[in-house]
Short mmCIF file of C-alpha atoms in Angstrom, two decimals:
data_model
loop_
_atom_site.label_atom_id
_atom_site.label_comp_id
_atom_site.label_asym_id
_atom_site.label_seq_id
_atom_site.Cartn_x
_atom_site.Cartn_y
_atom_site.Cartn_z
CA GLU E 1 13.33 -1.40 -4.54
CA PRO E 2 12.77 -4.01 -1.83
CA GLY E 3 11.33 -1.25 0.34
CA GLY E 4 9.08 -3.38 2.46
CA GLU E 5 6.32 -2.50 4.85
CA GLU E 6 7.68 -1.64 8.22
CA PRO E 7 8.50 -4.37 10.80
CA GLY E 8 5.55 -6.43 11.79
CA GLY E 9 3.42 -5.51 8.79
CA GLU E 10 1.73 -8.29 6.83
CA GLU E 11 3.00 -9.51 3.50
CA PRO E 12 0.63 -8.85 0.61
CA GLY E 13 -2.05 -11.49 0.45
CA GLY E 14 -2.66 -13.97 -2.29
CA GLU E 15 -1.72 -17.45 -3.34
CA GLU E 16 1.91 -18.37 -2.87
CA PRO E 17 3.84 -19.45 -5.97
CA GLY E 18 4.87 -23.05 -6.04
CA ASP E 19 8.54 -22.45 -6.82
CA CYS E 20 10.42 -19.17 -6.35
CA ASN E 21 13.96 -20.23 -7.18
CA ALA E 22 14.80 -17.61 -9.81
CA ASP E 23 18.33 -16.29 -9.39
CA ILE E 24 19.02 -12.58 -9.10
CA ASP E 25 21.94 -10.18 -8.79
CA TYR E 26 22.15 -7.31 -6.31
CA GLN E 27 24.33 -4.41 -7.36
CA VAL E 28 24.95 -1.08 -5.68
CA ASP E 29 26.34 1.56 -7.98
CA VAL E 30 28.75 4.10 -6.52
CA GLY E 31 27.80 6.91 -8.88
CA ARG E 32 26.31 10.15 -7.56
CA GLU E 33 24.74 11.62 -10.65
CA GLU E 34 22.02 14.20 -10.04
CA ASP E 35 19.85 13.08 -12.96
CA VAL E 36 16.12 12.74 -12.48
CA VAL E 37 15.60 9.00 -12.08
CA ARG E 38 13.00 8.24 -14.70
CA VAL E 39 13.58 8.31 -18.46
CA ASP E 40 17.13 9.67 -18.21
CA LEU E 41 18.92 7.08 -16.15
CA PRO E 42 22.12 8.00 -14.32
CA ALA E 43 24.99 6.97 -16.58
CA ALA E 44 26.49 4.50 -14.10
CA VAL E 45 23.10 2.87 -13.55
CA ARG E 46 22.59 2.56 -17.29
CA ARG E 47 26.00 0.90 -17.66
CA ALA E 48 25.21 -1.56 -14.87
CA ILE E 49 21.88 -2.46 -16.49
CA GLU E 50 23.45 -2.93 -19.91
CA ALA E 51 26.07 -5.23 -18.40
CA SER E 52 23.49 -7.40 -16.61
CA GLU E 53 23.13 -10.89 -18.06
CA ARG E 54 20.39 -12.13 -15.74
CA PRO E 55 17.59 -10.55 -13.65
CA SER E 56 19.22 -7.77 -11.64
CA LEU E 57 18.39 -5.08 -9.13
CA VAL E 58 20.58 -2.02 -9.63
CA PHE E 59 20.66 0.78 -7.08
CA ASP E 60 21.91 4.34 -7.33
CA ARG E 61 23.95 4.72 -4.15
CA GLY E 62 23.64 8.50 -4.13
CA ARG E 63 19.85 8.48 -3.88
CA PRO E 64 19.52 6.73 -0.48
CA GLU E 65 22.15 9.07 0.94
CA ARG E 66 20.23 12.12 -0.23
CA ASN E 67 17.01 10.61 1.10
CA ALA E 68 18.66 9.89 4.46
CA ILE E 69 19.86 13.48 4.77
CA ALA E 70 16.38 14.82 3.99
CA ILE E 71 14.60 12.42 6.37
CA THR E 72 17.05 13.17 9.18
CA ALA E 73 16.70 16.93 8.71
CA ALA E 74 12.91 16.65 8.85
CA ALA E 75 13.03 14.48 11.97
CA ARG E 76 15.51 16.66 13.84
CA ALA E 77 13.60 19.84 13.03
CA ALA E 78 10.55 18.31 14.73
CA ASN E 79 12.52 16.59 17.51
CA ILE E 80 11.37 13.15 16.34
CA THR E 81 13.36 9.96 16.96
CA CYS E 82 14.10 8.24 13.63
CA LEU E 83 14.84 4.50 13.35
CA PHE E 84 15.54 2.59 10.14
CA ALA E 85 13.36 -0.45 9.47
CA ALA E 86 16.26 -2.86 8.99
CA LYS E 87 14.42 -5.55 7.05
CA SER E 88 13.34 -3.08 4.38
CA PHE E 89 16.77 -3.11 2.71
CA PRO E 90 19.21 -5.79 3.93
CA HIS E 91 22.36 -4.37 2.37
CA PRO E 92 25.42 -3.33 4.43
CA LEU E 93 25.93 -0.04 2.56
CA VAL E 94 22.33 1.09 3.14
CA ARG E 95 22.42 0.04 6.78
CA ALA E 96 25.71 1.93 7.23
CA LEU E 97 24.00 5.03 5.83
CA ALA E 98 21.14 4.58 8.28
CA ALA E 99 23.54 4.11 11.19
CA HIS E 100 25.32 7.34 10.27
CA HIS E 101 22.22 9.50 9.82
CA PHE E 102 19.42 7.95 11.91
CA ASP E 103 19.06 7.40 15.65
CA GLY E 104 18.99 3.63 15.39
CA PHE E 105 17.22 0.60 13.94
CA ASP E 106 14.07 -1.46 14.14
CA ALA E 107 14.91 -5.18 14.03
CA ALA E 108 12.67 -8.24 13.83
CA SER E 109 14.94 -11.21 14.59
CA GLU E 110 18.13 -12.27 16.32
CA ALA E 111 19.90 -12.83 13.00
CA GLU E 112 18.85 -9.44 11.68
CA LEU E 113 20.05 -7.76 14.86
CA ALA E 114 23.45 -9.44 14.58
CA GLU E 115 23.95 -7.91 11.12
CA LEU E 116 23.32 -4.32 12.19
CA PRO E 117 26.08 -1.80 12.84
CA PRO E 118 26.30 -0.13 16.27
CA SER E 119 23.60 2.44 17.04
CA LYS E 120 22.22 4.47 19.91
CA ILE E 121 18.75 2.88 19.86
CA VAL E 122 17.35 -0.44 18.76
CA SER E 123 13.65 -1.29 18.69
CA ILE E 124 12.95 -5.03 18.64
CA ALA E 125 9.77 -6.73 17.46
CA ASP E 126 10.68 -10.42 17.71
CA PRO E 127 7.95 -12.83 18.88
CA THR E 128 10.55 -15.52 19.71
CA GLY E 129 12.27 -13.29 22.29
CA ARG E 130 15.73 -14.44 21.20
CA ALA E 131 16.71 -11.05 19.78
CA VAL E 132 15.91 -9.42 23.12
CA THR E 133 18.10 -11.89 24.98
CA SER E 134 21.03 -11.33 22.63
CA ARG E 135 20.81 -7.56 23.27
CA ALA E 136 20.98 -7.87 27.06
CA GLY E 137 23.85 -5.96 28.65
CA ARG E 138 24.60 -3.74 25.64
CA THR E 139 25.07 -0.06 26.49
CA ILE E 140 22.39 1.24 24.14
CA ARG E 141 18.74 2.09 24.52
CA THR E 142 16.61 -0.98 23.85
CA ILE E 143 12.87 -0.87 23.20
CA VAL E 144 10.93 -4.12 22.94
CA SER E 145 7.50 -4.40 21.33
CA CYS E 146 5.19 -6.66 23.31
CA ASP E 147 1.69 -8.07 22.83
CA THR E 148 1.42 -10.28 25.93
CA VAL E 149 2.26 -10.21 29.63
CA GLU E 150 4.53 -13.21 29.10
CA GLN E 151 6.62 -11.20 26.64
CA VAL E 152 6.90 -8.30 29.07
CA ARG E 153 8.09 -10.60 31.86
CA ALA E 154 10.83 -12.00 29.62
CA VAL E 155 12.23 -8.57 28.72
CA PRO E 156 15.33 -7.49 30.70
CA ALA E 157 14.64 -4.81 33.32
CA SER E 158 16.95 -2.37 31.52
CA ALA E 159 14.77 -2.37 28.39
CA GLU E 160 11.72 -0.24 27.69
CA ILE E 161 8.39 -1.76 26.68
CA ALA E 162 6.41 -0.71 23.62
CA ILE E 163 2.85 -2.01 23.87
CA ARG E 164 1.71 -2.85 20.39
CA LEU E 165 -1.73 -1.67 19.32
CA SER E 166 -3.74 -2.80 16.32
CA MET E 167 -3.40 -0.67 13.19
CA SER E 168 -7.18 -1.14 12.85
CA LEU E 169 -7.88 0.98 15.94
CA THR E 170 -9.20 3.95 13.92
CA GLY E 171 -11.69 1.77 12.00
CA ARG E 172 -10.94 3.59 8.75
CA ASP E 173 -9.51 0.65 6.77
CA PRO E 174 -12.13 -2.11 6.88
CA ALA E 175 -10.59 -3.89 3.87
CA VAL E 176 -7.12 -4.21 5.42
CA GLY E 177 -6.01 -7.12 7.60
CA VAL E 178 -6.29 -10.90 7.68
CA VAL E 179 -8.88 -11.24 10.49
CA GLN E 180 -12.36 -11.32 8.95
CA ASP E 181 -15.55 -10.80 10.91
CA GLY E 182 -19.11 -11.72 10.00
CA SER E 183 -19.73 -8.46 8.17
CA GLY E 184 -16.94 -9.06 5.67
CA HIS E 185 -14.78 -6.36 7.26
CA ARG E 186 -11.16 -7.08 8.04
CA ARG E 187 -8.82 -6.05 10.81
CA SER E 188 -5.16 -6.53 11.62
CA ARG E 189 -3.87 -9.56 13.50
CA PHE E 190 -1.07 -7.50 15.06
CA GLY E 191 -1.22 -5.81 18.45
CA LEU E 192 -3.97 -5.67 21.06
CA ASP E 193 -7.36 -6.34 19.49
CA LEU E 194 -10.27 -3.89 19.43
CA ASP E 195 -12.68 -4.93 22.22
CA PRO E 196 -12.47 -1.93 24.64
CA GLU E 197 -12.88 -3.78 27.94
CA ARG E 198 -10.47 -6.59 27.07
CA ARG E 199 -7.97 -4.12 25.64
CA ARG E 200 -8.15 -1.91 28.74
CA ALA E 201 -7.38 -4.84 31.02
CA GLU E 202 -4.51 -6.03 28.82
CA LEU E 203 -2.98 -2.55 28.67
CA ARG E 204 -2.98 -2.24 32.45
CA ALA E 205 -1.43 -5.67 32.87
CA LEU E 206 1.25 -5.00 30.26
CA ALA E 207 2.19 -1.65 31.78
CA SER E 208 2.50 -2.87 35.36
CA GLY E 209 5.70 -1.56 36.92
CA ARG E 210 7.57 -0.76 33.69
CA ARG E 211 8.42 2.29 31.58
CA VAL E 212 6.14 1.79 28.59
CA GLY E 213 5.20 3.45 25.35
CA LEU E 214 2.88 2.60 22.49
CA HIS E 215 3.70 1.11 19.09
CA VAL E 216 1.39 1.01 16.08
CA HIS E 217 1.96 0.37 12.38
CA HIS E 218 -0.05 1.13 9.27
CA GLY E 219 0.52 -2.23 7.61
CA ALA E 220 -0.24 -2.37 3.91
CA VAL E 221 -1.80 1.12 3.86
CA THR E 222 0.29 3.87 2.29
CA ALA E 223 -0.51 7.24 3.82
CA THR E 224 -0.56 10.18 1.40
CA SER E 225 -1.24 12.90 3.97
CA PRO E 226 -0.28 13.56 7.61
CA GLU E 227 -3.95 13.23 8.60
CA ARG E 228 -3.74 9.42 8.74
CA PHE E 229 -0.82 9.49 11.18
CA LEU E 230 -2.49 12.18 13.27
CA ALA E 231 -5.69 10.12 13.47
CA THR E 232 -3.73 7.03 14.51
CA ALA E 233 -1.80 8.97 17.16
CA HIS E 234 -4.95 10.53 18.64
CA ALA E 235 -6.70 7.13 18.71
CA ALA E 236 -3.72 5.41 20.36
CA LEU E 237 -3.44 8.05 23.07
CA ALA E 238 -7.20 7.93 23.69
CA ILE E 239 -6.89 4.18 24.29
CA ALA E 240 -4.05 4.83 26.74
CA ARG E 241 -6.11 7.41 28.63
CA ASP E 242 -9.00 4.96 28.84
CA ALA E 243 -6.65 2.52 30.54
CA GLU E 244 -5.25 5.29 32.80
CA LEU E 245 -1.84 4.87 31.16
CA GLU E 246 0.56 7.74 30.49
CA PRO E 247 2.85 6.50 27.68
CA ALA E 248 6.48 7.61 27.66
CA PHE E 249 6.63 7.55 23.85
CA LEU E 250 4.58 6.79 20.76
CA ASN E 251 6.11 4.81 17.89
CA LEU E 252 4.12 5.40 14.68
CA GLY E 253 6.09 2.88 12.65
CA GLY E 254 6.61 3.25 8.92
CA ALA E 255 4.69 3.85 5.67
CA TRP E 256 6.08 7.39 5.29
CA HIS E 257 7.13 6.98 1.66
CA GLY E 258 3.78 8.17 0.29
CA LEU E 259 4.02 11.68 1.79
CA ALA E 260 5.06 14.45 -0.56
CA ASP E 261 6.31 16.70 2.27
CA LEU E 262 7.75 14.67 5.12
CA ALA E 263 9.04 17.73 6.98
CA ALA E 264 5.57 19.29 7.06
CA ALA E 265 4.05 16.01 8.28
CA PHE E 266 6.58 15.73 11.10
CA ALA E 267 5.97 19.37 12.04
CA GLN E 268 2.21 18.77 12.27
CA LEU E 269 2.72 15.74 14.50
CA ARG E 270 5.03 17.66 16.79
CA ALA E 271 2.58 20.58 17.00
CA ALA E 272 -0.22 18.15 17.95
CA PHE E 273 1.88 16.36 20.60
CA PRO E 274 4.45 18.86 21.85
CA ALA E 275 5.59 17.00 24.99
CA LEU E 276 5.54 13.35 23.86
CA GLU E 277 8.51 11.50 22.41
CA LEU E 278 7.55 10.49 18.87
CA ILE E 279 9.35 7.65 17.07
CA VAL E 280 9.14 6.85 13.37
CA GLU E 281 10.58 3.95 11.36
CA PRO E 282 11.09 4.86 7.68
CA GLY E 283 11.87 1.86 5.50
CA ARG E 284 11.30 2.21 1.79
CA ALA E 285 11.36 6.01 2.14
CA LEU E 286 15.14 5.71 2.46
CA VAL E 287 15.52 4.06 -0.95
CA ASP E 288 12.74 5.93 -2.74
CA GLU E 289 13.57 6.23 -6.48
CA ALA E 290 16.91 4.49 -5.97
CA GLY E 291 16.21 1.04 -7.38
CA PHE E 292 15.98 -0.28 -10.92
CA ALA E 293 14.94 -3.80 -11.85
CA CYS E 294 16.34 -5.17 -15.10
CA GLY E 295 15.04 -8.22 -16.94
CA ARG E 296 15.11 -9.63 -20.46
CA VAL E 297 12.19 -10.76 -22.60
CA THR E 298 12.33 -14.55 -22.85
CA LEU E 299 9.07 -15.17 -24.72
CA ALA E 300 7.03 -12.97 -27.06
CA GLY E 301 3.38 -13.92 -27.38
CA ALA E 302 0.04 -12.37 -28.23
CA LEU E 303 -3.33 -12.24 -26.49
CA ASP E 304 -6.53 -11.25 -28.26
CA ASP E 305 -6.19 -7.57 -27.43
CA ARG E 306 -2.53 -7.01 -26.52
CA ALA E 307 1.01 -8.29 -26.85
CA LEU E 308 2.35 -10.57 -24.13
CA ARG E 309 5.98 -10.43 -23.05
CA VAL E 310 7.37 -12.94 -20.55
CA LEU E 311 10.49 -11.70 -18.72
CA ASP E 312 13.07 -13.49 -16.64
CA LEU E 313 12.36 -10.82 -13.99
CA SER E 314 9.62 -11.89 -11.57
CA ARG E 315 7.28 -9.60 -9.66
CA ILE E 316 6.42 -12.23 -7.08
CA CYS E 317 9.98 -13.49 -6.54
CA HIS E 318 12.16 -10.43 -7.06
CA LEU E 319 9.89 -7.42 -6.50
CA ARG E 320 7.23 -8.54 -4.04
CA TRP E 321 7.46 -5.44 -1.84
CA SER E 322 8.05 -2.93 -4.59
CA GLN E 323 6.02 -0.23 -6.25
CA ILE E 324 6.95 -0.59 -9.90
CA GLU E 325 7.03 2.13 -12.54
CA LEU E 326 8.12 1.58 -16.12
CA VAL E 327 11.22 3.58 -17.03
CA GLY E 328 10.89 4.74 -20.62
CA ALA E 329 9.51 7.39 -22.90
CA ALA E 330 5.83 7.10 -23.84
CA PRO E 331 5.19 6.82 -27.59
CA ARG E 332 3.53 9.61 -29.49
CA ALA E 333 -0.26 9.47 -29.64
CA GLY E 334 -1.48 6.80 -32.05
CA LEU E 335 1.85 4.99 -32.32
CA GLY E 336 1.76 2.88 -29.15
CA SER E 337 0.37 -0.61 -28.60
CA LYS E 338 -0.73 -2.48 -25.50
CA HIS E 339 1.78 -4.84 -23.90
CA LEU E 340 1.41 -7.03 -20.83
CA LEU E 341 4.75 -7.67 -19.08
CA VAL E 342 4.79 -10.74 -16.82
CA GLY E 343 7.26 -12.82 -14.85
CA PRO E 344 8.41 -16.37 -15.65
CA THR E 345 6.59 -18.26 -12.87
CA CYS E 346 3.32 -20.19 -13.16
CA PHE E 347 1.73 -17.84 -10.59
CA GLU E 348 -1.17 -15.99 -12.27
CA ASP E 349 -0.51 -12.70 -10.51
CA ASP E 350 3.18 -12.55 -11.42
CA VAL E 351 2.59 -9.38 -13.43
CA LEU E 352 5.09 -6.56 -13.69
#
């Protein structure tokens, strides 16, 4: 499941592998079985896996469609604008599903934008500015995320501005982000930084004479309750009030896949902010439980306390953005043994 953090989020940290040239197949199955996707694989998915002769990602096409229907229903019930984070799954069939069900897309580059089907809304977070230029004159709603006054000045007058705020604005995730301070705490490099006076001045300059909203992401943090999104929304709007800015909308980005009840979360957000346009950008939530990664054991070894199995399927090359769960029945108590499943690269953390 190349779900991906939502546009603008950081890639997971760590040393980069020296060579990531492993080949891989992408397959989208057309079956629509209703099986629970764990031990009992849908029959068509099982057939695709059995036929794979090299590392493969196999996707149950029916699952993203069911997810899209559920996400859309939750968003419409709460009157929330729903955009698909395009980079989270760069496959035409999935993007066509998103175009049919969602209000539009979030795109991060000119090339990515060119691949997208028509939609009512496109939100662009492209630091080069080329994607914005290529969208000029199109008869759709365009929202452009900006961090600097120079970016705002380059945006066509017909587009709306989304001022990007730091995901660290609530101060609740001191271990998240690439910017380290003297205390050992971290904060995000994205969006306006945290100094109140500097941020207030930048907000006022960015908002001068334009229709503007706010845009904030949760980066590598997976929210498991609506409380995190509510806290972020309240903090973002407090910052706007401090700068005497009345935002036209608030884009809360992605990271919705960890919520057990998305409809309830959307309802709570709408109840807290009844008059404000709220925008969300689900990415991996659309393909939740749809993807299966298949690899073969290429080397069987043994460590002191467990078996070692090297696969031709790589975590760091093929599944970097994914949350992996082993599909298989657990052995009866006392009959199992410890196995470590790893990828074929020389990168120490290539562990499945």
